[in-house]
Amino acid sequence: MTGPPGSGAPGRRSPTLRARLTLVYGTLFLLAGLTLLGVTYLLFDQQLTASFTDRYGGDEPGRLPRKMTLISRNGDVLVGPEAQRFLLQEQESLRDAAVTSLLTQGAVALVVVGAVAVALGWVVAGRVLAPLHRVTETARRISAAPVADHGLRERIALDGPADEVKELADTFDTMVERLDRSFDGQRRFVANASHELRTPLTLNRALVELAMHRKTASPDVRRLGESLLEINARHERLISGLLLLARSEHEIADRSPVDLADVVSHVVAQTAGEAREAGITVHESAGPAPTAGDALLLERLVHNLVENGIRHNTGDGAGWVRVASRTVRDGPGGRGGHVEVEVSNTGPAVPPYDIPRLFKPFRRLGADRVVTGKGTGLGLSIVRSVALAHGGDVTARPREGGGLVVTAVLPRGEE
């Protein structure tokens, strides 16, 4: 376990700001009280010495006279040094009484009053930090919302004097409002893009097919139509991938139980035709892997992984793709853990330093950048977005002998 960034030791939580402020208040109060006691004792000691010398006089400033006569409490007459010793004893007894009364009892009183001051400091610090707690609670509710953009409807709306805390709350509200407007624009784009972008491509495909199937169409027109249809299909896949990427970047709100074993079996059956055409053998090992989420997005995650393994393979008829799903239990008694979907494939060697950029949009290895290519460069970026939206992640590593091993990890659901 590691502590928060900037903490002094891993796993150790720093005291709260309220506790630190209370500690500062109490320490300052005790230091001021001790200083006051010390200064009071010094002044008393100085005044005591001065009062004795002023009352009885002296040969030198601050010293008692050598020749003096006193009568003690018992009626004895004290002369000279005996009288001086008697006065010194009286002075010391008064000083001891002062030390007992001022320092000892004063220290006890200081501790009691200090405890009261610390308690009051705790209450005052709590009242001062209450607006900050409100800011923190609002930020926590926004970050913990099931869907990130839905939590942006909340505002702090802090009332009170125009101080630094209110300025912080107002700035936070302004930031959240701007984020909310940005998410609204993104939602409108995702809602409208499907119709606005797909409709022209659908019309283009219909017109090209109509021209190709005319009786008067020449072979050149048919060949040109096939090329245009392939380009049009690639654009349709590109738009679908972009829309899916935009959708999958939001955390999933409505989750339903999904067994990835069923998804794996369904995707392998779906891609069987493309695998046969490419001369790729697909090996399936669908073990139980219960999770929760959006079934369509999880299907797209597995489909992109399998499709990526088929398309980026050896191409010599000896290539293969292995698809496996399983549950990894790491809690006591088999509880907890996660589920995994692992797709490995043969193919060209992939340098380890090139793997991180494969998960970025429109980043591909090799020269597969022609307009008639089947890939759009969005497959693995969609996989990562879907995994993150479900609270998981995806990793990849080079396979010994060429190809990749890609593992998607998702939270384990109820069986």
Coordinates of C-alpha atoms in Angstrom, one line a residue:
M1 CA 0.0 0.0 0.0
T2 CA 1.3 3.5 -0.8
G3 CA 0.4 6.8 0.7
P4 CA -1.0 9.8 -1.1
P5 CA 1.4 11.8 -3.3
G6 CA 3.6 14.0 -1.2
S7 CA 3.1 12.0 2.1
G8 CA 6.2 11.4 4.2
A9 CA 5.8 7.6 4.5
P10 CA 3.9 5.0 2.4
G11 CA 0.7 3.9 3.9
R12 CA 0.6 6.6 6.6
R13 CA -2.2 9.2 6.4
S14 CA -1.4 12.8 7.3
P15 CA -3.4 14.5 10.0
T16 CA -6.3 16.5 8.9
L17 CA -6.1 20.2 8.4
R18 CA -8.5 20.7 11.4
A19 CA -6.3 18.6 13.6
R20 CA -3.2 20.5 12.5
L21 CA -4.9 23.9 13.1
T22 CA -6.0 22.8 16.5
L23 CA -2.5 21.6 17.3
V24 CA -1.1 25.0 16.3
Y25 CA -3.7 26.8 18.4
G26 CA -2.9 24.7 21.5
T27 CA 0.9 25.0 21.0
L28 CA 0.8 28.7 20.6
F29 CA -1.5 29.1 23.7
L30 CA 0.8 26.9 25.8
L31 CA 3.9 28.8 24.7
A32 CA 2.3 32.1 25.4
G33 CA 1.1 30.9 28.9
L34 CA 4.6 29.6 29.8
T35 CA 6.2 32.8 28.6
L36 CA 3.7 34.7 30.8
L37 CA 4.4 32.6 33.8
G38 CA 8.2 33.0 33.4
V39 CA 8.0 36.8 32.9
T40 CA 5.7 37.1 35.9
Y41 CA 8.1 35.1 38.1
L42 CA 11.1 37.2 37.1
L43 CA 9.2 40.4 37.8
F44 CA 8.0 39.1 41.2
D45 CA 11.5 38.0 42.1
Q46 CA 12.9 41.4 41.1
Q47 CA 10.2 43.2 43.0
L48 CA 10.7 41.0 46.1
T49 CA 14.4 41.8 46.3
A50 CA 13.8 45.5 45.7
S51 CA 11.1 45.7 48.4
F52 CA 13.4 44.2 51.1
T53 CA 16.3 46.5 50.2
D54 CA 14.1 49.5 50.0
R55 CA 12.5 48.7 53.4
Y56 CA 15.6 47.9 55.4
G57 CA 18.1 50.0 53.5
G58 CA 21.6 48.8 52.6
D59 CA 25.2 49.7 52.2
E60 CA 25.1 48.9 48.5
P61 CA 22.2 48.9 46.1
G62 CA 20.3 45.6 46.1
R63 CA 22.0 44.4 49.3
L64 CA 20.9 44.3 53.0
P65 CA 22.7 46.4 55.5
R66 CA 25.4 44.6 57.7
K67 CA 24.6 46.5 60.9
M68 CA 21.0 46.2 61.8
T69 CA 18.8 45.1 64.8
L70 CA 15.6 43.1 64.5
I71 CA 13.2 41.5 66.9
S72 CA 12.0 38.0 65.8
R73 CA 8.6 36.6 66.1
N74 CA 9.6 34.9 69.4
G75 CA 10.7 38.2 70.9
D76 CA 14.4 37.6 70.5
V77 CA 16.6 40.5 69.6
L78 CA 18.8 39.8 66.5
V79 CA 21.8 42.0 65.8
G80 CA 24.2 42.2 62.9
P81 CA 24.8 39.0 60.9
E82 CA 22.0 37.2 62.7
A83 CA 19.5 39.8 61.7
Q84 CA 20.8 39.7 58.1
R85 CA 20.5 35.9 58.0
F86 CA 16.9 36.2 59.4
L87 CA 15.9 38.6 56.6
L88 CA 17.5 36.4 54.0
Q89 CA 15.6 33.4 55.3
E90 CA 12.4 35.4 55.2
Q91 CA 13.1 36.4 51.6
E92 CA 13.8 32.8 50.5
S93 CA 10.6 31.6 52.2
L94 CA 8.6 34.2 50.4
R95 CA 10.4 33.3 47.1
D96 CA 9.6 29.5 47.7
A97 CA 6.0 30.3 48.4
A98 CA 5.9 32.4 45.2
V99 CA 7.4 29.5 43.2
T100 CA 4.9 27.1 44.6
S101 CA 1.9 29.4 44.1
L102 CA 2.9 31.0 40.8
L103 CA 4.7 28.3 38.9
T104 CA 3.3 25.0 40.2
Q105 CA -0.3 26.0 40.6
G106 CA -0.1 28.3 37.7
A107 CA 1.2 25.5 35.5
V108 CA -1.8 23.3 36.6
A109 CA -4.1 26.2 35.8
L110 CA -2.3 26.6 32.4
V111 CA -2.8 23.0 31.5
V112 CA -6.5 23.1 32.4
V113 CA -7.1 26.3 30.5
G114 CA -4.9 25.0 27.7
A115 CA -7.2 21.9 27.4
V116 CA -10.2 24.2 27.2
A117 CA -8.4 26.3 24.6
V118 CA -7.6 23.2 22.5
A119 CA -11.3 22.1 22.6
L120 CA -12.4 25.6 21.6
G121 CA -9.7 25.6 18.9
W122 CA -11.1 22.3 17.6
V123 CA -14.6 23.8 17.4
V124 CA -13.5 27.0 15.8
A125 CA -11.4 25.2 13.3
G126 CA -14.4 23.0 12.4
R127 CA -16.6 26.1 11.8
V128 CA -13.9 27.8 9.8
L129 CA -13.3 24.7 7.6
A130 CA -17.0 23.8 7.2
P131 CA -17.2 25.6 3.8
L132 CA -14.1 23.7 2.6
H133 CA -15.8 20.4 3.7
R134 CA -18.8 21.5 1.6
V135 CA -16.5 22.0 -1.4
T136 CA -14.9 18.6 -0.9
E137 CA -18.2 16.8 -0.5
T138 CA -19.6 18.3 -3.6
A139 CA -16.4 17.4 -5.6
R140 CA -16.6 13.9 -4.2
R141 CA -20.2 13.5 -5.2
I142 CA -19.4 14.7 -8.7
S143 CA -16.4 12.3 -9.1
A144 CA -18.4 9.4 -7.7
A145 CA -21.4 9.9 -10.0
P146 CA -22.3 6.7 -12.0
V147 CA -21.9 8.7 -15.2
A148 CA -19.2 11.4 -15.1
D149 CA -21.2 14.1 -17.0
H150 CA -24.4 13.5 -15.0
G151 CA -22.7 14.7 -11.7
L152 CA -21.8 18.0 -13.3
R153 CA -25.3 19.3 -12.6
E154 CA -24.4 19.9 -8.9
R155 CA -23.2 23.2 -7.6
I156 CA -21.8 24.4 -4.3
A157 CA -23.7 27.7 -4.2
L158 CA -21.9 28.8 -1.0
D159 CA -23.4 31.7 0.9
G160 CA -21.5 34.0 3.2
P161 CA -19.0 36.8 3.2
A162 CA -16.8 37.4 0.1
D163 CA -13.7 35.8 1.5
E164 CA -11.1 33.4 0.1
V165 CA -13.3 30.3 0.8
K166 CA -16.3 31.7 -1.1
E167 CA -14.0 32.8 -3.9
L168 CA -12.8 29.2 -4.1
A169 CA -16.3 27.8 -4.1
D170 CA -17.5 30.3 -6.8
T171 CA -14.4 29.4 -9.0
F172 CA -15.2 25.7 -8.6
D173 CA -18.8 26.3 -9.6
T174 CA -17.7 28.2 -12.7
M175 CA -15.3 25.4 -13.7
V176 CA -18.0 22.7 -13.2
E177 CA -20.5 24.8 -15.2
R178 CA -18.1 25.1 -18.1
L179 CA -17.4 21.3 -18.0
D180 CA -21.2 20.7 -18.0
R181 CA -21.6 22.8 -21.1
S182 CA -18.7 21.0 -22.8
F183 CA -20.3 17.6 -22.0
D184 CA -23.7 18.9 -23.3
G185 CA -22.0 19.8 -26.6
Q186 CA -20.4 16.4 -26.8
R187 CA -23.7 14.6 -26.0
R188 CA -25.4 16.6 -28.8
F189 CA -22.7 15.8 -31.2
V190 CA -22.9 12.1 -30.4
A191 CA -26.7 12.2 -30.8
N192 CA -26.6 14.0 -34.1
A193 CA -23.4 12.6 -35.7
S194 CA -24.9 9.1 -36.4
H195 CA -27.6 10.6 -38.7
E196 CA -25.6 13.5 -40.1
L197 CA -22.5 11.5 -41.0
R198 CA -24.0 8.1 -41.9
T199 CA -26.8 9.4 -44.2
P200 CA -24.5 10.7 -46.9
L201 CA -22.5 7.5 -46.9
T202 CA -25.7 5.5 -47.2
L203 CA -26.8 7.6 -50.1
N204 CA -23.4 7.2 -51.8
R205 CA -23.5 3.4 -51.4
A206 CA -27.0 3.3 -52.9
L207 CA -26.0 5.4 -55.9
V208 CA -22.9 3.4 -56.5
E209 CA -24.8 0.1 -56.3
L210 CA -27.5 1.5 -58.6
A211 CA -24.8 2.5 -61.2
M212 CA -23.1 -0.9 -60.9
H213 CA -26.2 -3.0 -61.5
R214 CA -27.4 -1.2 -64.5
K215 CA -27.5 -3.4 -67.6
T216 CA -25.5 -0.8 -69.5
A217 CA -22.7 -0.7 -66.9
S218 CA -19.4 -1.6 -68.4
P219 CA -16.8 -3.7 -66.6
D220 CA -14.8 -0.6 -65.9
V221 CA -17.7 1.0 -64.1
R222 CA -18.3 -2.2 -62.1
R223 CA -14.7 -2.3 -61.0
L224 CA -14.7 1.4 -60.1
G225 CA -18.0 0.8 -58.2
E226 CA -16.4 -2.0 -56.2
S227 CA -13.5 0.2 -55.2
L228 CA -15.9 3.0 -54.3
L229 CA -18.0 0.7 -52.2
E230 CA -14.9 -0.6 -50.4
I231 CA -13.8 3.0 -49.6
N232 CA -17.4 3.9 -48.6
A233 CA -17.5 0.8 -46.3
R234 CA -14.2 1.9 -44.7
H235 CA -15.6 5.4 -44.0
E236 CA -18.7 3.8 -42.5
R237 CA -16.5 1.7 -40.2
L238 CA -14.4 4.8 -39.3
I239 CA -17.5 6.8 -38.4
S240 CA -18.9 3.9 -36.4
G241 CA -15.6 3.5 -34.6
L242 CA -15.4 7.2 -33.7
L243 CA -19.0 7.3 -32.4
L244 CA -18.4 4.1 -30.4
L245 CA -15.1 5.7 -29.0
A246 CA -17.0 8.8 -27.9
R247 CA -19.7 6.7 -26.3
S248 CA -17.3 4.3 -24.5
E249 CA -15.3 7.1 -22.9
H250 CA -18.2 7.7 -20.5
E251 CA -18.5 5.5 -17.4
I252 CA -21.3 3.0 -17.7
A253 CA -24.3 3.9 -15.6
D254 CA -26.7 1.0 -16.4
R255 CA -24.9 -2.3 -15.8
S256 CA -26.3 -5.7 -16.3
P257 CA -24.7 -9.1 -15.6
V258 CA -22.6 -10.4 -18.5
D259 CA -20.6 -13.6 -18.8
L260 CA -17.6 -12.9 -21.0
A261 CA -17.5 -16.6 -21.9
D262 CA -20.7 -16.2 -23.8
V263 CA -19.3 -13.0 -25.4
V264 CA -16.2 -14.9 -26.5
S265 CA -18.1 -17.8 -28.0
H266 CA -20.4 -15.4 -29.9
V267 CA -17.5 -13.2 -31.3
V268 CA -15.6 -16.3 -32.4
A269 CA -18.6 -17.5 -34.3
Q270 CA -19.1 -14.0 -35.8
T271 CA -15.5 -13.8 -37.1
A272 CA -15.2 -17.3 -38.3
G273 CA -15.8 -16.3 -41.9
E274 CA -13.2 -13.6 -41.9
A275 CA -10.7 -16.0 -40.2
R276 CA -11.3 -18.7 -42.9
E277 CA -10.7 -16.1 -45.7
A278 CA -7.5 -15.0 -44.1
G279 CA -6.3 -18.6 -43.5
I280 CA -6.2 -18.1 -39.7
T281 CA -7.1 -20.7 -37.1
V282 CA -9.0 -19.4 -34.1
H283 CA -8.7 -21.4 -30.8
E284 CA -11.3 -20.7 -28.2
S285 CA -11.0 -21.3 -24.5
A286 CA -14.1 -19.7 -23.0
G287 CA -14.0 -20.1 -19.2
P288 CA -16.6 -18.5 -16.9
A289 CA -15.9 -14.8 -16.4
P290 CA -18.9 -13.0 -14.9
T291 CA -18.8 -9.2 -14.9
A292 CA -21.3 -6.4 -15.1
G293 CA -21.7 -3.7 -17.8
D294 CA -23.0 -2.8 -21.2
A295 CA -23.2 -6.1 -23.2
L296 CA -22.9 -4.4 -26.6
L297 CA -19.8 -2.5 -25.6
L298 CA -18.2 -5.6 -24.0
E299 CA -19.0 -7.5 -27.2
R300 CA -17.2 -4.7 -29.2
L301 CA -14.2 -5.0 -26.9
V302 CA -13.8 -8.7 -27.5
H303 CA -14.7 -8.4 -31.2
N304 CA -12.0 -5.7 -31.8
L305 CA -9.4 -7.9 -30.0
V306 CA -10.2 -10.9 -32.1
E307 CA -10.5 -8.9 -35.3
N308 CA -7.1 -7.2 -34.6
G309 CA -5.5 -10.7 -34.1
I310 CA -6.9 -11.9 -37.4
R311 CA -6.1 -8.9 -39.5
H312 CA -2.6 -8.4 -38.2
N313 CA -1.2 -11.9 -38.6
T314 CA 1.3 -13.8 -40.6
G315 CA -0.8 -14.1 -43.8
D316 CA 0.9 -17.4 -44.8
G317 CA -2.0 -19.7 -43.9
A318 CA -0.3 -21.0 -40.7
G319 CA -1.3 -18.2 -38.4
W320 CA -3.5 -18.6 -35.4
V321 CA -5.4 -16.6 -32.8
R322 CA -6.1 -17.9 -29.2
V323 CA -9.1 -16.3 -27.3
A324 CA -9.5 -17.2 -23.6
S325 CA -11.7 -15.9 -20.8
R326 CA -11.3 -16.7 -17.1
T327 CA -11.9 -15.6 -13.6
V328 CA -9.0 -14.7 -11.3
R329 CA -9.8 -15.0 -7.6
D330 CA -7.5 -13.2 -5.2
G331 CA -9.6 -12.8 -2.1
P332 CA -9.9 -15.0 1.0
G333 CA -12.2 -17.9 0.3
G334 CA -12.2 -17.3 -3.4
R335 CA -13.9 -13.9 -3.1
G336 CA -12.9 -10.7 -4.9
G337 CA -10.6 -10.9 -7.9
H338 CA -11.3 -10.0 -11.5
V339 CA -12.1 -11.4 -14.9
E340 CA -9.8 -11.5 -17.9
V341 CA -10.1 -11.8 -21.7
E342 CA -6.8 -12.7 -23.3
V343 CA -6.2 -12.7 -27.0
S344 CA -2.9 -13.8 -28.4
N345 CA -1.9 -14.2 -32.1
T346 CA 0.9 -15.0 -34.4
G347 CA 2.2 -12.2 -36.6
P348 CA 5.1 -9.8 -37.2
A349 CA 7.4 -9.0 -34.3
V350 CA 6.3 -5.9 -32.4
P351 CA 8.9 -3.8 -30.5
P352 CA 8.0 -3.2 -26.9
Y353 CA 8.4 0.5 -27.2
D354 CA 5.8 0.6 -30.0
I355 CA 3.0 -1.0 -27.9
P356 CA 1.8 2.1 -26.0
R357 CA 1.0 4.0 -29.2
L358 CA -1.1 1.2 -30.5
F359 CA -3.8 2.2 -27.9
K360 CA -4.0 5.7 -29.3
P361 CA -6.5 6.6 -32.1
F362 CA -5.3 6.3 -35.7
R363 CA -2.0 4.8 -34.6
R364 CA -1.0 1.6 -36.4
L365 CA 2.2 -0.4 -37.1
G366 CA 3.5 -1.0 -40.5
A367 CA 2.3 0.6 -43.8
D368 CA -1.5 -0.2 -43.3
R369 CA -2.5 3.4 -44.1
V370 CA -4.0 3.0 -47.5
V371 CA -7.5 4.1 -48.0
T372 CA -8.7 0.6 -49.0
G373 CA -7.3 -0.9 -45.8
K374 CA -9.7 -2.8 -43.6
G375 CA -8.4 -1.2 -40.4
T376 CA -9.3 2.3 -39.1
G377 CA -6.7 2.6 -36.4
L378 CA -9.4 2.7 -33.7
G379 CA -9.6 -0.9 -32.6
L380 CA -7.3 -1.0 -29.6
S381 CA -8.2 2.6 -28.5
I382 CA -11.9 1.5 -28.4
V383 CA -10.9 -1.6 -26.4
R384 CA -9.1 0.6 -23.8
S385 CA -11.9 3.1 -23.6
V386 CA -14.5 0.3 -23.1
A387 CA -12.3 -1.3 -20.4
L388 CA -11.8 2.0 -18.5
A389 CA -15.5 2.8 -18.7
H390 CA -16.2 -0.5 -17.0
G391 CA -13.6 0.1 -14.3
G392 CA -10.9 -2.1 -15.8
D393 CA -7.9 -1.8 -18.0
V394 CA -6.1 -3.4 -20.9
T395 CA -2.5 -4.3 -21.4
A396 CA -0.4 -5.7 -24.2
R397 CA 3.0 -7.4 -24.6
P398 CA 5.0 -8.8 -27.5
R399 CA 4.6 -12.6 -28.0
E400 CA 7.8 -14.6 -28.3
G401 CA 8.1 -15.5 -31.9
G402 CA 6.0 -12.6 -33.2
G403 CA 2.5 -11.1 -32.6
L404 CA 0.9 -9.8 -29.5
V405 CA -0.7 -10.9 -26.2
V406 CA -3.5 -8.5 -25.3
T407 CA -5.3 -8.9 -21.9
A408 CA -8.4 -7.0 -20.9
V409 CA -9.0 -7.0 -17.1
L410 CA -12.5 -6.1 -15.8
P411 CA -14.1 -6.2 -12.3
R412 CA -15.6 -9.5 -11.3
G413 CA -19.4 -9.7 -11.1
E414 CA -21.7 -12.0 -9.2
E415 CA -21.9 -15.6 -10.4

